[in-house]
Coordinates of C-alpha atoms and ligand atoms in Angstrom, one line a residue:
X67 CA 326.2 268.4 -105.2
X68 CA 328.0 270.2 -107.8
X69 CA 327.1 272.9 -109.2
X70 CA 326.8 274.7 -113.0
X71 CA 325.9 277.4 -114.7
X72 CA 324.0 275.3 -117.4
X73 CA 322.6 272.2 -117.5
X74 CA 320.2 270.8 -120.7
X75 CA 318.6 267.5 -120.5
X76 CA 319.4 265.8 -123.8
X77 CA 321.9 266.9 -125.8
X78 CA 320.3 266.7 -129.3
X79 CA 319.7 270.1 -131.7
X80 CA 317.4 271.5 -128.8
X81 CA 320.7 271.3 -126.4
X82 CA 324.3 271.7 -127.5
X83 CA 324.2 274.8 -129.7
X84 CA 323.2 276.8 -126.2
X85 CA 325.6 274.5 -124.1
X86 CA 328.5 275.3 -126.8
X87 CA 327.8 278.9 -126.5
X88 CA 327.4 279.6 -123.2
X89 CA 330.9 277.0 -122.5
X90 CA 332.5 278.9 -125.4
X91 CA 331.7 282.5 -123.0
X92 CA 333.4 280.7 -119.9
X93 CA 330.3 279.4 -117.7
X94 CA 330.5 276.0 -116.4
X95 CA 327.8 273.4 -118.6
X96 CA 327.0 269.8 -118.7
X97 CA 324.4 268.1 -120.9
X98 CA 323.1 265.2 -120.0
X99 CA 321.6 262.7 -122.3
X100 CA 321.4 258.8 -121.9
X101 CA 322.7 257.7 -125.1
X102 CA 325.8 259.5 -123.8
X103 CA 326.6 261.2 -127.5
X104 CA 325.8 264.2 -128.7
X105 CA 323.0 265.5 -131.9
X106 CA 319.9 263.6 -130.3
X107 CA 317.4 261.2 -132.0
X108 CA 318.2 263.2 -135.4
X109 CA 321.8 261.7 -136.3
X110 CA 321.0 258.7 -134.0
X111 CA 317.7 257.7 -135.9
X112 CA 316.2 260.5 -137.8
X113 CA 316.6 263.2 -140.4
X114 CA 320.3 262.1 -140.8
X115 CA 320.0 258.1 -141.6
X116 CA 316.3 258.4 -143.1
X117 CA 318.3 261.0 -145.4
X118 CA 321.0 259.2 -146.1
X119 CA 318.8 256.2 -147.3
X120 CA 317.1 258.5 -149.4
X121 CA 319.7 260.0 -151.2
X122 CA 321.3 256.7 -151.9
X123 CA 317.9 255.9 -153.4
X124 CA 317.8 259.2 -155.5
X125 CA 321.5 257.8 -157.1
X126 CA 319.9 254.9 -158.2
X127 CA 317.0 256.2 -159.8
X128 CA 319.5 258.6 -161.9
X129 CA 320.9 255.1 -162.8
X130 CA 318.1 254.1 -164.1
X131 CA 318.0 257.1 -166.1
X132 CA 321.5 256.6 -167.8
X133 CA 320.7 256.4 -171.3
X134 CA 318.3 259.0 -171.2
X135 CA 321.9 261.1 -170.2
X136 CA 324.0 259.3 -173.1
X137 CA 325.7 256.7 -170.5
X138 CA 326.0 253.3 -171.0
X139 CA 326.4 250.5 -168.5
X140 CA 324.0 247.0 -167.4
X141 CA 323.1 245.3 -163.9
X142 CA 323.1 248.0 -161.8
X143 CA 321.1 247.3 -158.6
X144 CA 321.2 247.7 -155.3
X145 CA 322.2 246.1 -152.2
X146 CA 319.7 246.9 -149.4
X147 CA 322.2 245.9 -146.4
X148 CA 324.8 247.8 -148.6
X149 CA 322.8 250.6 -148.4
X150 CA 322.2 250.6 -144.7
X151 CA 326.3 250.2 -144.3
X152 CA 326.6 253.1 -146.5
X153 CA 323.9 255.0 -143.6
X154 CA 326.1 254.0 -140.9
X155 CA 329.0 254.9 -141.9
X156 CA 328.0 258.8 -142.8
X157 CA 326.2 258.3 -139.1
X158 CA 329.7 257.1 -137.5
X159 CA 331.8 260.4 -139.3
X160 CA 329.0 262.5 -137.8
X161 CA 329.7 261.2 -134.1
X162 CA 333.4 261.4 -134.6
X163 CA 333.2 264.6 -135.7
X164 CA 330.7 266.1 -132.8
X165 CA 333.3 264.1 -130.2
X166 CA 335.9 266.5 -132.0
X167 CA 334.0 269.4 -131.1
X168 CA 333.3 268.2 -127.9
X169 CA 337.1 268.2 -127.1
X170 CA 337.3 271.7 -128.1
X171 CA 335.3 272.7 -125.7
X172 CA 336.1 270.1 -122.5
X173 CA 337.2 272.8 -120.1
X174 CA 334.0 274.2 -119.6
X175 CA 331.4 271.1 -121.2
X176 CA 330.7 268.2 -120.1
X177 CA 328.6 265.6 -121.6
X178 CA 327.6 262.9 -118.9
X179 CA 325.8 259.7 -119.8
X180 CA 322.7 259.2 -117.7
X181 CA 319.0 260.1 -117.2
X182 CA 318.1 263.6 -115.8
X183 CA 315.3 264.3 -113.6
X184 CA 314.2 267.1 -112.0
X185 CA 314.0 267.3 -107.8
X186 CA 313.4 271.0 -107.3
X187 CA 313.4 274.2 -109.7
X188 CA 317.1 274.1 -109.9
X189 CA 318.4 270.8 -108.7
X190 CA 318.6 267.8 -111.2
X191 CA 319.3 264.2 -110.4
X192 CA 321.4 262.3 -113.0
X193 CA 321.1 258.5 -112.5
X194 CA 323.0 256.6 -114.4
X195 CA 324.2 252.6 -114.1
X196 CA 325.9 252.8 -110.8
X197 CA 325.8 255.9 -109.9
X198 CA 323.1 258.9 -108.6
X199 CA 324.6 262.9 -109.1
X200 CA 323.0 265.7 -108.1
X201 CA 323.3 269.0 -110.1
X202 CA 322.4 272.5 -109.1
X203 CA 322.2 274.5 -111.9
X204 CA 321.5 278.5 -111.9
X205 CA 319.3 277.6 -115.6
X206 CA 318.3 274.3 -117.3
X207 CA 316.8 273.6 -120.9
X208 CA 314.6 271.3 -121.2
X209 CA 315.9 269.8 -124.5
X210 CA 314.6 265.7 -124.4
X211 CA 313.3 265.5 -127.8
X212 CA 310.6 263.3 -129.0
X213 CA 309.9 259.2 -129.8
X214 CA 307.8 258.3 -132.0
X215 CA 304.0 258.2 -131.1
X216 CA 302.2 254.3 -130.9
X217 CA 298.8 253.9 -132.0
X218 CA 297.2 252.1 -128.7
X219 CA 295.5 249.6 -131.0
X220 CA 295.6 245.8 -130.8
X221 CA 299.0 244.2 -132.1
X222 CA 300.8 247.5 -131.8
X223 CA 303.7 245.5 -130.7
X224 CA 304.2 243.5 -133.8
X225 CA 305.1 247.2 -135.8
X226 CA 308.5 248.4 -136.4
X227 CA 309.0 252.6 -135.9
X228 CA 311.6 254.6 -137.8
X229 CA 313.8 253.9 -135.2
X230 CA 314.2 250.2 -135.8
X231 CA 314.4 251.1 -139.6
X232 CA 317.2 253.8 -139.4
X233 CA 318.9 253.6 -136.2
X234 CA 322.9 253.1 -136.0
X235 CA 323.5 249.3 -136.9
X236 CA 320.1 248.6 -137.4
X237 CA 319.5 244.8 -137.6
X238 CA 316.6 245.4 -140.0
X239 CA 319.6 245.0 -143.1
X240 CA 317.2 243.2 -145.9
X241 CA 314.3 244.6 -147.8
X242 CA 310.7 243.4 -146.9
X243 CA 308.4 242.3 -150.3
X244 CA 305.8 244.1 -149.0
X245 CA 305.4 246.7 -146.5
X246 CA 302.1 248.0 -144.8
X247 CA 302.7 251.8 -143.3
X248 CA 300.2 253.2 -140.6
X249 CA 299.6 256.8 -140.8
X250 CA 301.0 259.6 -143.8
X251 CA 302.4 261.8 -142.0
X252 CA 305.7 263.2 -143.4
X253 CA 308.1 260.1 -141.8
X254 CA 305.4 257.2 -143.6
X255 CA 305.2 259.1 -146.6
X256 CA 309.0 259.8 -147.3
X257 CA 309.3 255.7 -146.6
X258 CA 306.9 255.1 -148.4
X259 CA 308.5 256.6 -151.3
X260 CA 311.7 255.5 -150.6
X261 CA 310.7 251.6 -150.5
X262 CA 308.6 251.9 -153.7
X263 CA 311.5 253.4 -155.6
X264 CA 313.3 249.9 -154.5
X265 CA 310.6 247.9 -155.7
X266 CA 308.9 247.1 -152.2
X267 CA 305.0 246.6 -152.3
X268 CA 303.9 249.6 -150.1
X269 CA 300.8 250.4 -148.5
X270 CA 300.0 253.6 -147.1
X271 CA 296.8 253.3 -144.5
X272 CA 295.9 256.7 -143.4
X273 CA 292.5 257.7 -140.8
X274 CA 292.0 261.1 -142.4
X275 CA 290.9 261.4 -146.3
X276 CA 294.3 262.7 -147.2
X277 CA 297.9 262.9 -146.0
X278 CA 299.9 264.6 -144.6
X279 CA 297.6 267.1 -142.7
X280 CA 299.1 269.2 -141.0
X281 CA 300.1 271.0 -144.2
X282 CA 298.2 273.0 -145.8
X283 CA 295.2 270.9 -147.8
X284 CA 296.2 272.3 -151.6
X285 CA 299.6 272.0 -150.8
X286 CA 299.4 268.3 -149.3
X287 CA 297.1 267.5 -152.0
X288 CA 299.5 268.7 -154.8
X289 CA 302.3 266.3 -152.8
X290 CA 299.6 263.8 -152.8
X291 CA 299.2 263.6 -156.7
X292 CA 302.8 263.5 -157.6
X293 CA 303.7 260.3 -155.5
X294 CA 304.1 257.4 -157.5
X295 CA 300.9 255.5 -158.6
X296 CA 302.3 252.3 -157.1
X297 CA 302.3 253.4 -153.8
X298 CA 299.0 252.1 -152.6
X299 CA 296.6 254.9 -150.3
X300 CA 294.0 253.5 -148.2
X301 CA 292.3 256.7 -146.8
X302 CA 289.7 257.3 -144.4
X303 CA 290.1 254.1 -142.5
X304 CA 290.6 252.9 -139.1
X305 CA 293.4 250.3 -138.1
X306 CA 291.3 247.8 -136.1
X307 CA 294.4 245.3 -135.2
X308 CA 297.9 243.6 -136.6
X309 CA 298.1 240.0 -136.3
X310 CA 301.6 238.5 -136.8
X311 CA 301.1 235.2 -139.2
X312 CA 302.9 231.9 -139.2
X313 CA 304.3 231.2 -142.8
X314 CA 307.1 228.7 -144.1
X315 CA 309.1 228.6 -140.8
X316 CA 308.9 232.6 -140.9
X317 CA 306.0 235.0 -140.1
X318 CA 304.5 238.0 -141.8
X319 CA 301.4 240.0 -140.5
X320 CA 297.7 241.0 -141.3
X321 CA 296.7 244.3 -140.7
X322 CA 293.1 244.7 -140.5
X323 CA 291.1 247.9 -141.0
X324 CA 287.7 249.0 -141.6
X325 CA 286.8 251.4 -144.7
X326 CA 283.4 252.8 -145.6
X327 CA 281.8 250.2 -142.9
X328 CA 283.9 247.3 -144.7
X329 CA 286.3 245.0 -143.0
X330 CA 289.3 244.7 -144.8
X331 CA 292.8 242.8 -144.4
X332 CA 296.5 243.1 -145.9
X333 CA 299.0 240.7 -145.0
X334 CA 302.7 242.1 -145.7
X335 CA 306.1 240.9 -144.6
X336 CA 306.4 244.4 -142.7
X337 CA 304.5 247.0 -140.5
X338 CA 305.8 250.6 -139.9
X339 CA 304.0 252.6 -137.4
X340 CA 304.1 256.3 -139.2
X341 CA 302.1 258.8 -137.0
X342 CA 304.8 261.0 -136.2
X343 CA 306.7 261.8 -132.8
X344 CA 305.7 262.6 -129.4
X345 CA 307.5 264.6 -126.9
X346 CA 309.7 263.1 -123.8
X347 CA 308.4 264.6 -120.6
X348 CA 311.9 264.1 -118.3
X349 CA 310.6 262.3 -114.6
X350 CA 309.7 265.4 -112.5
X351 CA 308.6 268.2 -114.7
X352 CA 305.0 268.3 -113.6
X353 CA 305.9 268.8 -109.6
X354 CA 307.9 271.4 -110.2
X355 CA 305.0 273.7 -111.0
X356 CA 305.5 273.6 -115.3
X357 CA 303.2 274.6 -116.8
X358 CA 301.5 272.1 -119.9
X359 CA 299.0 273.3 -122.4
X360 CA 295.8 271.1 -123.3
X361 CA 297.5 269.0 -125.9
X362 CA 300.0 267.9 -122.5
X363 CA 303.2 270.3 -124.4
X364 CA 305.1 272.2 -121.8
X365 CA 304.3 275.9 -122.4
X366 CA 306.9 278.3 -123.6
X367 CA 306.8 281.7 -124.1
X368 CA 308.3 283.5 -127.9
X369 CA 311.7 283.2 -125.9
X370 CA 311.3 279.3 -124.8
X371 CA 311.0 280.0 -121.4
X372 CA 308.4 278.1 -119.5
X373 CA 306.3 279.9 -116.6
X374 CA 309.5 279.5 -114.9
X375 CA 312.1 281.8 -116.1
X376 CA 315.4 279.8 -115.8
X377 CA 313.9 276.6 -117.1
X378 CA 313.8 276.5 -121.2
X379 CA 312.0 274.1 -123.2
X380 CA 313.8 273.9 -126.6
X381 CA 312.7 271.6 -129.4
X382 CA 311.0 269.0 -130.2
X383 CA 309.9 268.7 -126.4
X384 CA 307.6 271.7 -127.1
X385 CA 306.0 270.3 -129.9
X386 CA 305.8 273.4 -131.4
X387 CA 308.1 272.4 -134.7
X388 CA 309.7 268.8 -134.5
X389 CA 312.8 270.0 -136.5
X390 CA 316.5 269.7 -136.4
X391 CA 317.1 273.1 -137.5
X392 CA 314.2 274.9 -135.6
X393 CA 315.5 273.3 -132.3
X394 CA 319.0 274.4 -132.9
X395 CA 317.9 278.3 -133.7
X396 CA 315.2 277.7 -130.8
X397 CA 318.5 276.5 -128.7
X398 CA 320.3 279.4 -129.7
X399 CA 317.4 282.0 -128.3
X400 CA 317.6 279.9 -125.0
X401 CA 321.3 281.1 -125.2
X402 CA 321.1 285.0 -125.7
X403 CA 318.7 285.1 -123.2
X404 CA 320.6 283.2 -120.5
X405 CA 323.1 285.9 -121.3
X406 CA 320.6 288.3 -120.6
X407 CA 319.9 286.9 -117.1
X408 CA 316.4 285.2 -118.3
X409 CA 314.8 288.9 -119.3
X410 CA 314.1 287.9 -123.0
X411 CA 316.1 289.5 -125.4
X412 CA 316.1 287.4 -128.5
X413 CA 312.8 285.2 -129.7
X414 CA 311.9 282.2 -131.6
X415 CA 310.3 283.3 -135.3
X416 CA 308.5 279.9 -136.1
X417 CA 307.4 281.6 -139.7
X418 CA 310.7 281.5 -140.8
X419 CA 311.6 277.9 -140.5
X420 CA 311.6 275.7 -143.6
X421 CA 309.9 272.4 -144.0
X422 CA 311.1 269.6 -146.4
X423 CA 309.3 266.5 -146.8
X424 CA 311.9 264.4 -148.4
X425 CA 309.5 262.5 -150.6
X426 CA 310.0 261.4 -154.1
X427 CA 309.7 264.3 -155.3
X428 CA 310.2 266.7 -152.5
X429 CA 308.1 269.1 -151.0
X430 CA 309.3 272.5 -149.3
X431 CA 307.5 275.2 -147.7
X432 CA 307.6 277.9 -145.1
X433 CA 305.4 280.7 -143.6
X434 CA 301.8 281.3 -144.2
X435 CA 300.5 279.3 -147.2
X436 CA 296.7 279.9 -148.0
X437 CA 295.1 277.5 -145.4
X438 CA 296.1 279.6 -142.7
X439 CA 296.5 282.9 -144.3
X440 CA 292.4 282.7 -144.9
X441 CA 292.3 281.8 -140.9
X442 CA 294.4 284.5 -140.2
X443 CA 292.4 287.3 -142.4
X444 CA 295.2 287.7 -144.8
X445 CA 294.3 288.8 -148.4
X446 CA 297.1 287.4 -150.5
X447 CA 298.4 287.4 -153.9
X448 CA 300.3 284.3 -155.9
X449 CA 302.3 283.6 -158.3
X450 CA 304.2 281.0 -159.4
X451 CA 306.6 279.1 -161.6
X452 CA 306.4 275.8 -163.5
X453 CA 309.8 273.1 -163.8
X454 CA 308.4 272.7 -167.7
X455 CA 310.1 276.1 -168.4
X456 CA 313.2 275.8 -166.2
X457 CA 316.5 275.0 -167.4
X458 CA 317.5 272.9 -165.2
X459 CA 314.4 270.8 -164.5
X460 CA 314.6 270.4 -168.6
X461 CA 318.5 268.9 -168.2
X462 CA 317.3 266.7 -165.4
X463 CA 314.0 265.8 -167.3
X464 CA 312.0 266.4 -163.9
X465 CA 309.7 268.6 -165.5
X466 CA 306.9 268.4 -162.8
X467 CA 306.4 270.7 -160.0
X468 CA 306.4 274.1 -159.6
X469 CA 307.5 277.2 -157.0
X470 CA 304.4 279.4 -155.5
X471 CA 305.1 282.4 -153.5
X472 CA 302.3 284.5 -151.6
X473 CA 302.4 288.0 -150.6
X474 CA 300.3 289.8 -148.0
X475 CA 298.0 291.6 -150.7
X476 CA 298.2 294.7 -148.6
X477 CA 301.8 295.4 -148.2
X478 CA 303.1 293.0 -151.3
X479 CA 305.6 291.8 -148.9
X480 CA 306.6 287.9 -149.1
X481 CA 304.6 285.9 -146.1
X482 CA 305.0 282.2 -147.5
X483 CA 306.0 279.8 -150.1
X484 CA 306.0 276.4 -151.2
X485 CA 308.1 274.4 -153.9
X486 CA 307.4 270.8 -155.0
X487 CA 309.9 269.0 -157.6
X488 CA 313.1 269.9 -158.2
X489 CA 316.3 271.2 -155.7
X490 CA 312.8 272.0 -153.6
X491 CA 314.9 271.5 -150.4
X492 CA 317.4 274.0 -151.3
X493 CA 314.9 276.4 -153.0
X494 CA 312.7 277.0 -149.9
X495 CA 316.7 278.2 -148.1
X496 CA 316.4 281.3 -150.3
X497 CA 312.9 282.4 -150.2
X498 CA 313.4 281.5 -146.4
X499 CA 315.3 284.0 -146.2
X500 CA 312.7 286.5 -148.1
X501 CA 310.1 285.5 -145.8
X502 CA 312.1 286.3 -142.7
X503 CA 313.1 289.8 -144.4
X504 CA 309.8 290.4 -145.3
X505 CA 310.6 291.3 -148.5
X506 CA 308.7 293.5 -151.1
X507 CA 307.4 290.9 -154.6
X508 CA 309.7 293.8 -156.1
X509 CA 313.1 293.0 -154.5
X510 CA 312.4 289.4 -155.5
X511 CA 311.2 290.0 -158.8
X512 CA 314.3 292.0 -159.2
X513 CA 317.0 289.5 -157.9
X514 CA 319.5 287.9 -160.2
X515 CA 319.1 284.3 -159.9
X516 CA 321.6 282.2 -161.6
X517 CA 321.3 280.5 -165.3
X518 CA 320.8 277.7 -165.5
X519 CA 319.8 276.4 -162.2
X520 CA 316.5 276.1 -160.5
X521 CA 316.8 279.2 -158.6
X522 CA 315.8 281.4 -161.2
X523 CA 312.0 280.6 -160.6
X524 CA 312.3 282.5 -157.5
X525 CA 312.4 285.7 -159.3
X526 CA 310.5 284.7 -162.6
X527 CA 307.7 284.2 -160.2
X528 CA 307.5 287.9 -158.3
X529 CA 308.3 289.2 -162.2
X530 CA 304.8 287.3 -163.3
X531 CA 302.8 289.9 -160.5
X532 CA 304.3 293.3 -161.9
Ligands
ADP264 P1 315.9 267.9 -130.1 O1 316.2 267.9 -131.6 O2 314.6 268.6 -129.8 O3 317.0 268.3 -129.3 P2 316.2 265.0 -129.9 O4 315.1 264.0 -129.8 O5 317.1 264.9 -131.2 O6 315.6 266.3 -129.7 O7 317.2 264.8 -128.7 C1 316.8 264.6 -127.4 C2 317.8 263.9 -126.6 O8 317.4 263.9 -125.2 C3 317.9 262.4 -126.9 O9 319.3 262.1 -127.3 C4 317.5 261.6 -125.7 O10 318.3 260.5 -125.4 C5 317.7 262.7 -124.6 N1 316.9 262.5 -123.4 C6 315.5 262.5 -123.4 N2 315.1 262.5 -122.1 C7 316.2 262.5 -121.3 C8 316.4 262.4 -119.9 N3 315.4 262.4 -119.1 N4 317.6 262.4 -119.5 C9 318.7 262.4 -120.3 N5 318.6 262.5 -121.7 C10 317.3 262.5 -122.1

């Protein structure tokens, strides 16, 4: 048995910042993950490739906009399988790079390939090909992500996930005609705008009346009339069963559905489950005496500690934020209060953690918008700020969207924000920031945000409620 100071199961952004900073103090920490490589599902098959896709995509839509800036220049396209080389390649410089750090830090860290699974509160058995370790480790983080969720409905098995679409050397390298995506949540609706941009035939079919809901309804509403008209919403359904379909020597696939009582069926080339991600219970949690709440999420405390103090459950595993970014500051609070021998000393603030869904356009936000501010008994007050009138949006010609900032009515301090259209992703870092700070609408009103870029909305907003 050998034993550590550390030990995280899975070594994605709810894993190695802690393990790197408690190594990087002296302690003795392995991480355990079975793809043996660090950064998790996110560079392997999530926000990293599905990014990369999409930017490529945003280049070629500015393309297509070369005259409007003076350019000249015919036959520009696109290679699909070009495209997804392009992916790997920015994925292969990311796993070099993390195998750099890990090198850095070798005396202390130690990433083994295996599965982890828990035998008692502090023991942890790593199996791996052709071999079975033990581990005793003084405090553990639960760190084993999420995989995407699978509708239990007939023909399930004939639909591709995100993984198959952006893992490393995905063999999915040509564009389908036509694609069929179940679910709008935020992964089907950033592929479905993605596809659409490259001409693909998408279908979006959704149970609830609208998408994306777990954001706030005038916000996903507002996301929801700024996709493309081409992008075909079915809403209000339900998926009764996909059917894979003999054609030419090949095969495509009917999905069937009902809507308003109505049987209906689409036959596309491709089917991408899009309901979102579920967490990865590791073999063993429920006997040690975890606690789980009544959605099945192990229960965590403001400083991610389950009902047993040693053992932290850190990122998308809680369910609680399914981010990169919250897992790593999430990660980081398992840290500091490791160092504080597991009496909490440092705490997860969920409000102040931004959300991009990298549509076409995008859509940022973070803290309390409206929906929840009215649940919670907030009075607020708004303002906001049209692209039309920015600089920058009127360079770019992306004149639609808009930045919305609300303030506890009471105190006129910042509690959330949302930005649709342009440099959204990067906007929401700043009033981020604000929100976390709790600002006053007059420190933001007051803030010198640089000519000509999109930024200066932030401030012309707060100015509009003085
Ligand atoms: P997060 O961002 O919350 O850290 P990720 O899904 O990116 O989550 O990473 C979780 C990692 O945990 C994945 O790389 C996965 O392979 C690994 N993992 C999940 N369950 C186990 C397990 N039982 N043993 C070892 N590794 C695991």
């Amino acid at each position: 048995m050998k034993h550590v100071d550390l030990l995280t199961i899975g070594a994605g952004g709810g894993g190695y910042p802690a393990a790197f900073r408690i190594a990087r103090a002296g302690e003795k920490v392995v991480m355990i993950d079975s793809k043996g490589v660090m950064s998790g599902n996110c560079l392997e098959q999530g926000c990293v490739p599905s990014k990369a896709v999409r930017e490529a995509v945003e280049v070629y839509k500015l393309v297509q906009k070369r005259e409007y800036f003076g350019l000249k220049g015919d036959n520009i396209g696109f290679d699909y399988s070009k495209i997804i080389d392009f992916k790997d390649n920015v994925q292969k410089f990311r796993y070099a790079q993390h195998a750099k750090e890990l090198e850095e830090v070798s005396q202390n860290l130690k990433l083994i390939k295996g599965s982890a699974s828990f035998v008692d509160e502090h023991i942890v058995k790593v199996t791996n090909e052709d071999s079975e370790t033990l581990y005793n480790a003084d405090n553990i983080i639960i760190a084993s992500g999420a995989a995407p969720y699978i509708l239990p409905v007939e023909g399930a098995e004939h639909c591709i996930t995100s993984t198959e679409l952006y893992i490393l050397n995905t063999k999915i390298k040509t564009l389908s005609k036509s694609i069929v995506i179940l679910g709008a949540g935020y992964i089907g609706v950033e592929t479905a705008t993605f596809f659409n941009e490259l001409g693909v035939n998408v279908t979006i079919i959704q149970r609830s009346k609208r998408i994306l809901t777990a954001i706030d309804e005038r916000f996903a509403s507002l996301i929801q009339n700024s996709l493309d008209s081409k992008i075909k919403l079915e809403l209000g359904t339900e998926i009764k069963k996909i059917e894979k379909i003999g054609v030419n020597g090949g095969y495509n696939y009917n999905v069937s559905y009902t809507k308003d009582g109505v049987l209906k069926t689409i036959n596309a080339d491709l089917v991408l489950m899009g309901y979102g991600r579920k967490p990865v219970i590791p073999e063993g949690t429920d006997k040690i005496g975890i606690d789980f709440d009544a959605k099945g999420r192990i229960k965590i405390n403001g400083a991610i500690q389950t009902n047993i103090p040693h053992i932290y459950a850190s990122g998308d595993v809680n369910g609680l934020s399914m981010l990169f970014h919250s897992a790593e500051r999430q990660s980081l609070v398992c840290a500091n209060n490791i160092f504080a021998d597991n009496t909490p000393v440092d705490y997860m603030d969920f409000n102040a953690v931004p959300t991009t869904v990298f549509t076409f356009p995008k859509a940022a936000y973070a803290g309390i918008l409206p929906e929840q501010a009215k649940k919670m008994g907030i009075d607020i007050l708004q303002c906001s700020y049209d692209f039309v009138a920015d600089a920058k949006a009127q360079i770019y010609n992306e004149l639609d969207g808009e930045i919305r900032e609300f303030f506890d009515a009471k105190t006129l301090k910042i509690i959330g924000a949302w930005v649709i259209g342009i440099d959204a992703e990067l906007l929401i870092g700043e009033l981020v920031t604000a929100i976390q700070n709790s600002l006053d609408v007059r420190i933001i009103a007051s803030l010198p945000n640089q000519h000509p870029t999109s930024s200066e909305g932030i401030a012309k907003a707060a100015r509009k409620l003085l």
